[in-house]
Short mmCIF file of C-alpha atoms in Angstrom, two decimals:
data_model
loop_
_atom_site.label_atom_id
_atom_site.label_comp_id
_atom_site.label_asym_id
_atom_site.label_seq_id
_atom_site.Cartn_x
_atom_site.Cartn_y
_atom_site.Cartn_z
CA UNK A 247 0.00 0.00 0.00
CA UNK A 248 1.31 3.42 -0.92
CA UNK A 249 2.13 5.82 1.86
CA UNK A 250 0.50 9.21 1.72
CA UNK A 251 2.68 12.17 2.65
CA UNK A 252 1.06 14.92 4.66
CA UNK A 253 3.00 17.99 3.54
CA UNK A 254 3.75 20.98 5.72
CA UNK A 255 2.92 19.49 9.11
CA UNK A 256 5.36 18.43 11.79
CA UNK A 257 3.85 15.46 13.62
CA UNK A 258 6.76 15.23 16.02
CA UNK A 259 6.70 12.01 18.05
CA UNK A 260 3.66 9.71 17.88
CA UNK A 261 3.11 6.64 20.02
CA UNK A 262 0.53 4.19 18.69
CA UNK A 263 -0.63 1.65 21.29
CA UNK A 264 -2.34 -1.33 19.69
CA UNK A 265 -0.28 -0.75 16.57
CA UNK A 266 -0.85 -4.22 15.09
CA UNK A 267 -4.61 -3.67 14.75
CA UNK A 268 -6.51 -2.44 11.72
CA UNK A 269 -6.44 1.27 12.65
CA UNK A 270 -2.90 1.30 14.02
CA UNK A 271 -1.58 -0.43 10.90
CA UNK A 272 -3.41 1.97 8.60
CA UNK A 273 -2.11 5.03 10.44
CA UNK A 274 1.45 3.76 9.97
CA UNK A 275 0.81 3.18 6.25
CA UNK A 276 -0.46 6.73 5.82
CA UNK A 277 2.38 8.45 7.62
CA UNK A 278 5.65 9.32 5.95
CA UNK A 279 8.52 8.49 8.28
CA UNK A 280 10.24 11.71 7.23
CA UNK A 281 7.41 13.58 8.95
CA UNK A 282 7.25 11.70 12.22
CA UNK A 283 9.15 9.71 14.80
CA UNK A 284 6.81 6.78 15.32
CA UNK A 285 6.70 4.47 18.33
CA UNK A 286 4.57 1.36 17.88
CA UNK A 287 3.63 -1.06 20.63
CA UNK A 288 1.20 -3.94 20.91
CA UNK A 289 0.43 -6.47 23.62
CA UNK A 290 3.62 -8.42 22.90
CA UNK A 291 5.71 -5.27 23.42
CA UNK A 292 3.88 -3.42 26.16
CA UNK A 293 0.78 -4.19 28.21
CA UNK A 294 -1.16 -0.94 28.59
CA UNK A 295 -2.92 -2.35 31.67
CA UNK A 296 0.42 -2.20 33.53
CA UNK A 297 0.75 1.37 34.79
CA UNK A 298 4.46 1.00 35.56
CA UNK A 299 5.37 -0.17 32.06
CA UNK A 300 3.27 2.56 30.44
CA UNK A 301 4.85 5.23 32.63
CA UNK A 302 8.37 3.98 31.91
CA UNK A 303 7.87 3.81 28.13
CA UNK A 304 6.22 7.21 27.95
CA UNK A 305 8.80 8.89 30.19
CA UNK A 306 11.70 7.48 28.17
CA UNK A 307 10.35 8.32 24.71
CA UNK A 308 8.24 11.42 25.48
CA UNK A 309 5.85 11.40 22.51
CA UNK A 310 3.79 14.52 21.93
CA UNK A 311 0.80 12.44 20.72
CA UNK A 312 -0.44 9.09 22.02
CA UNK A 313 -3.01 7.22 19.93
CA UNK A 314 -4.79 4.44 21.82
CA UNK A 315 -5.93 1.87 19.26
CA UNK A 316 -5.77 -0.98 21.78
CA UNK A 317 -8.91 -2.59 23.09
CA UNK A 318 -10.94 -5.69 23.84
CA UNK A 319 -13.59 -5.43 21.13
CA UNK A 320 -15.33 -8.83 21.03
CA UNK A 321 -18.76 -8.08 22.51
CA UNK A 322 -19.49 -11.63 23.60
CA UNK A 323 -16.00 -12.08 25.05
CA UNK A 324 -16.49 -8.90 27.09
CA UNK A 325 -19.79 -10.23 28.45
CA UNK A 326 -18.04 -13.44 29.52
CA UNK A 327 -15.05 -11.70 31.11
CA UNK A 328 -16.20 -8.42 32.62
CA UNK A 329 -13.06 -7.70 34.62
CA UNK A 330 -10.75 -8.23 31.67
CA UNK A 331 -12.91 -5.95 29.50
CA UNK A 332 -12.67 -3.12 32.02
CA UNK A 333 -9.00 -3.80 32.58
CA UNK A 334 -8.15 -3.36 28.89
CA UNK A 335 -10.74 -0.79 27.79
CA UNK A 336 -10.87 1.38 30.91
CA UNK A 337 -7.71 0.81 32.96
CA UNK A 338 -5.54 0.84 29.83
CA UNK A 339 -7.01 4.19 28.80
CA UNK A 340 -6.45 5.48 32.34
CA UNK A 341 -2.76 4.52 32.29
CA UNK A 342 -2.15 6.13 28.91
CA UNK A 343 -4.01 9.28 30.02
CA UNK A 344 -1.91 9.52 33.17
CA UNK A 345 1.37 9.45 31.26
CA UNK A 346 -0.03 11.87 28.68
CA UNK A 347 -0.69 14.36 31.47
CA UNK A 348 2.72 13.77 33.00
CA UNK A 349 4.65 14.48 29.77
CA UNK A 350 2.20 17.11 28.45
CA UNK A 351 1.16 14.96 25.48
CA UNK A 352 -2.16 14.82 23.71
CA UNK A 353 -3.98 11.48 23.87
CA UNK A 354 -6.29 10.27 21.12
CA UNK A 355 -8.72 7.63 22.35
CA UNK A 356 -10.52 5.47 19.78
CA UNK A 357 -14.01 4.71 21.03
CA UNK A 358 -17.21 3.16 19.74
CA UNK A 359 -20.88 3.56 18.85
CA UNK A 360 -21.61 0.90 21.50
CA UNK A 361 -21.61 3.61 24.17
CA UNK A 362 -25.12 4.34 22.83
CA UNK A 363 -28.11 2.06 22.71
CA UNK A 364 -31.52 2.86 21.34
CA UNK A 365 -34.39 1.10 19.63
CA UNK A 366 -35.55 4.30 17.95
CA UNK A 367 -34.31 5.21 14.48
CA UNK A 368 -32.47 8.31 15.63
CA UNK A 369 -28.79 9.05 15.04
CA UNK A 370 -26.50 10.06 17.90
CA UNK A 371 -24.29 13.16 17.82
CA UNK A 372 -21.46 14.09 20.15
CA UNK A 373 -23.71 15.99 22.56
CA UNK A 374 -26.12 13.11 23.18
CA UNK A 375 -25.92 11.33 26.54
CA UNK A 376 -24.35 7.84 26.32
CA UNK A 377 -26.50 4.89 27.33
CA UNK A 378 -24.55 1.65 26.83
CA UNK A 379 -26.10 -1.74 27.53
CA UNK A 380 -23.21 -4.10 26.79
CA UNK A 381 -20.11 -4.64 28.92
CA UNK A 382 -18.07 -3.63 25.87
CA UNK A 383 -19.92 -0.32 25.56
CA UNK A 384 -19.80 0.34 29.30
CA UNK A 385 -16.06 -0.39 29.51
CA UNK A 386 -15.29 1.85 26.53
CA UNK A 387 -17.33 4.66 28.08
CA UNK A 388 -15.37 4.20 31.31
CA UNK A 389 -12.20 4.57 29.23
CA UNK A 390 -13.55 7.80 27.71
CA UNK A 391 -14.26 9.15 31.19
CA UNK A 392 -10.73 8.42 32.39
CA UNK A 393 -9.35 10.23 29.35
CA UNK A 394 -11.50 13.31 30.00
CA UNK A 395 -10.71 13.33 33.73
CA UNK A 396 -6.95 12.73 33.57
CA UNK A 397 -5.61 14.17 30.29
CA UNK A 398 -6.00 17.94 29.79
CA UNK A 399 -5.16 17.55 26.09
CA UNK A 400 -7.40 14.84 24.67
CA UNK A 401 -9.28 13.82 21.57
CA UNK A 402 -11.93 11.07 21.71
CA UNK A 403 -12.94 9.66 18.34
CA UNK A 404 -15.96 7.37 18.15
CA UNK A 405 -16.55 5.16 15.15
CA UNK A 406 -18.56 2.06 14.29
CA UNK A 407 -18.25 -1.33 12.60
CA UNK A 408 -14.63 -0.62 11.73
CA UNK A 409 -13.14 -3.11 9.28
CA UNK A 410 -9.67 -3.60 7.82
CA UNK A 411 -7.20 -6.26 6.73
CA UNK A 412 -5.92 -6.90 10.27
CA UNK A 413 -7.87 -8.91 12.81
CA UNK A 414 -11.34 -10.37 12.75
CA UNK A 415 -14.32 -8.23 11.81
CA UNK A 416 -17.74 -8.64 10.23
CA UNK A 417 -16.68 -7.66 6.71
CA UNK A 418 -13.75 -10.08 6.58
CA UNK A 419 -15.93 -12.82 8.04
CA UNK A 420 -18.53 -12.40 5.28
CA UNK A 421 -15.84 -12.38 2.58
CA UNK A 422 -14.26 -15.55 3.97
CA UNK A 423 -17.59 -17.36 4.32
CA UNK A 424 -18.59 -16.37 0.80
CA UNK A 425 -15.29 -17.71 -0.53
CA UNK A 426 -16.09 -21.08 1.01
CA UNK A 427 -19.68 -21.04 -0.22
CA UNK A 428 -20.97 -21.19 3.35
CA UNK A 429 -24.47 -20.34 4.51
CA UNK A 430 -24.32 -16.84 6.03
CA UNK A 431 -26.50 -15.40 8.78
CA UNK A 432 -26.81 -11.65 9.38
CA UNK A 433 -28.99 -9.56 11.66
CA UNK A 434 -31.75 -7.44 10.16
CA UNK A 435 -32.34 -5.49 13.39
CA UNK A 436 -28.82 -4.17 14.09
CA UNK A 437 -28.07 -0.79 12.46
CA UNK A 438 -24.91 1.34 12.37
CA UNK A 439 -22.44 2.96 9.96
CA UNK A 440 -19.85 0.57 8.42
CA UNK A 441 -16.52 2.43 8.42
CA UNK A 442 -13.25 1.36 6.85
CA UNK A 443 -10.04 1.66 8.85
CA UNK A 444 -8.64 3.70 5.97
CA UNK A 445 -11.40 6.33 6.17
CA UNK A 446 -11.20 6.47 9.97
CA UNK A 447 -7.41 6.86 9.90
CA UNK A 448 -7.69 9.70 7.41
CA UNK A 449 -9.96 11.57 9.81
CA UNK A 450 -7.61 10.91 12.73
CA UNK A 451 -4.71 12.47 10.83
CA UNK A 452 -6.86 15.41 9.72
CA UNK A 453 -7.82 16.08 13.32
CA UNK A 454 -4.19 15.86 14.43
CA UNK A 455 -3.19 18.37 11.75
CA UNK A 456 -6.03 20.70 12.73
CA UNK A 457 -4.96 20.38 16.40
CA UNK A 458 -8.51 19.54 17.45
CA UNK A 459 -9.54 18.39 20.90
CA UNK A 460 -12.76 17.10 22.46
CA UNK A 461 -15.14 14.42 21.19
CA UNK A 462 -15.69 13.63 17.51
CA UNK A 463 -17.72 11.04 15.67
CA UNK A 464 -16.04 9.70 12.54
CA UNK A 465 -18.10 7.26 10.47
CA UNK A 466 -18.70 6.72 6.79
CA UNK A 467 -21.79 8.47 5.44
CA UNK A 468 -25.01 6.49 5.50
CA UNK A 469 -26.01 3.46 7.54
CA UNK A 470 -27.42 -0.03 7.12
CA UNK A 471 -28.23 -3.28 8.90
CA UNK A 472 -25.80 -6.16 9.21
CA UNK A 473 -27.94 -8.00 6.67
CA UNK A 474 -27.79 -5.15 4.13
CA UNK A 475 -24.03 -4.90 4.64
CA UNK A 476 -23.63 -8.63 3.96
CA UNK A 477 -25.81 -8.27 0.85
CA UNK A 478 -23.60 -5.50 -0.50
CA UNK A 479 -20.42 -7.49 0.17
CA UNK A 480 -21.81 -10.48 -1.74
CA UNK A 481 -22.84 -8.21 -4.62
CA UNK A 482 -19.36 -6.69 -4.83
CA UNK A 483 -17.81 -10.17 -4.79
CA UNK A 484 -20.18 -11.39 -7.50
CA UNK A 485 -21.33 -14.12 -5.09
CA UNK A 486 -25.02 -13.33 -4.79
CA UNK A 487 -25.85 -17.02 -5.14
CA UNK A 488 -24.46 -17.61 -1.64
CA UNK A 489 -27.28 -18.28 0.84
CA UNK A 490 -27.80 -15.25 3.08
CA UNK A 491 -30.24 -15.80 5.93
CA UNK A 492 -31.86 -12.89 7.82
CA UNK A 493 -31.90 -13.35 11.60
CA UNK A 494 -32.73 -11.31 14.67
CA UNK A 495 -29.95 -10.22 17.05
CA UNK A 496 -31.13 -12.58 19.76
CA UNK A 497 -30.49 -15.50 17.43
CA UNK A 498 -26.80 -14.63 17.28
CA UNK A 499 -26.30 -13.18 20.77
CA UNK A 500 -28.82 -14.49 23.31
CA UNK A 501 -29.85 -11.76 25.69
CA UNK A 502 -29.28 -9.00 23.12
CA UNK A 503 -32.56 -8.93 21.31
CA UNK A 504 -32.95 -5.98 18.96
CA UNK A 505 -33.67 -3.77 17.35
CA UNK A 506 -30.47 -1.83 18.02
CA UNK A 507 -29.82 1.51 16.34
CA UNK A 508 -26.37 2.97 17.08
CA UNK A 509 -26.00 5.23 14.06
CA UNK A 510 -23.50 8.04 14.70
CA UNK A 511 -23.79 11.57 13.33
CA UNK A 512 -20.54 13.43 12.46
CA UNK A 513 -21.88 16.74 13.80
CA UNK A 514 -18.55 18.01 15.16
CA UNK A 515 -16.71 17.30 11.91
CA UNK A 516 -19.31 19.31 10.02
CA UNK A 517 -19.32 22.21 12.48
CA UNK A 518 -15.52 22.43 12.54
CA UNK A 519 -15.14 22.16 8.78
CA UNK A 520 -13.16 18.90 8.87
CA UNK A 521 -13.52 16.69 5.80
CA UNK A 522 -15.77 13.72 6.57
CA UNK A 523 -15.30 10.09 5.52
CA UNK A 524 -16.72 8.93 2.20
CA UNK A 525 -19.98 6.99 1.88
CA UNK A 526 -20.02 3.47 3.34
CA UNK A 527 -20.72 1.82 -0.02
CA UNK A 528 -17.86 3.69 -1.70
CA UNK A 529 -15.40 2.78 1.07
CA UNK A 530 -16.57 -0.84 1.05
CA UNK A 531 -16.19 -1.08 -2.72
CA UNK A 532 -12.58 0.12 -2.46
CA UNK A 533 -11.84 -2.30 0.37
CA UNK A 534 -13.34 -5.35 -1.33
CA UNK A 535 -11.49 -4.56 -4.57
CA UNK A 536 -8.19 -4.34 -2.67
CA UNK A 537 -8.99 -7.50 -0.72
CA UNK A 538 -9.72 -9.50 -3.88
CA UNK A 539 -6.63 -8.10 -5.59
CA UNK A 540 -4.37 -8.99 -2.65
CA UNK A 541 -5.91 -12.49 -2.47
CA UNK A 542 -5.35 -13.07 -6.19
CA UNK A 543 -1.75 -11.86 -5.96
CA UNK A 544 -1.07 -14.15 -2.99
CA UNK A 545 -2.46 -17.16 -4.87
CA UNK A 546 -0.45 -16.31 -7.95
CA UNK A 547 2.74 -16.12 -5.89
CA UNK A 548 1.95 -19.53 -4.35
CA UNK A 549 1.51 -21.06 -7.81
CA UNK A 550 4.84 -19.62 -8.91
CA UNK A 551 6.57 -21.03 -5.84
CA UNK A 552 5.18 -24.46 -6.66
CA UNK A 553 6.33 -24.16 -10.26
CA UNK A 554 2.80 -24.27 -11.62
#
């Protein structure tokens, strides 16, 4: 993937925690190393739940921006391990916020639409009151609160249904199941804004350049159900013959009956004149095209290695 150079802006030192994830990886790909001194850590390098390690790393390297891309994001796993969810999503954010305050750095916290829950078809802007119902949403909101309380210079960016090449996510799961010709189930009563890691990362860098602080929503324009998203993926793949079965949320996650409507509104981006992400169908089309191209290239290289 080509790196995009952001001309005329001195990023200084950036520390990305959770750098191996979809957003952390994309941020690295978009930065030109001539513009920034980049520190990247993931769980194997540094555990953000350990305050001592976070303090030591931050004090030694003294970044001027800390981007927290780390998190426990599996909703069902969070329900089954409440303490671990809060440890990663809340305590980790607290530790990073504490060192940010100590070294006078700005912290950028990546958060989620799951801090809201509503059955009404109404989008949520940055000034709406959070009302999470899942452990995941509650733990991420706790992380937001630590950031606001501890770090004078902070930027909280909420997004939804973020997908990218790294890690497991709904989009990749549908692509993989379609490739195997598997029967696919998708919820018709779960609505949000599918957002590519590329579009989200672009907004993060725009906000850094504009030296913005506070809370921002950053999602691709438009929204859909999980079922409609799966339909569009199959259409883009040319695999519309694959069986796609509509289900209710309770059929996939017992105890979480829908409907659920966590559609975010990018009100702050509009008011501050920051360029918003592209439409969700446009971003998905670009992602699927790249995914298919990368898959074809990988298969071609394997055939060459085998002398075929």
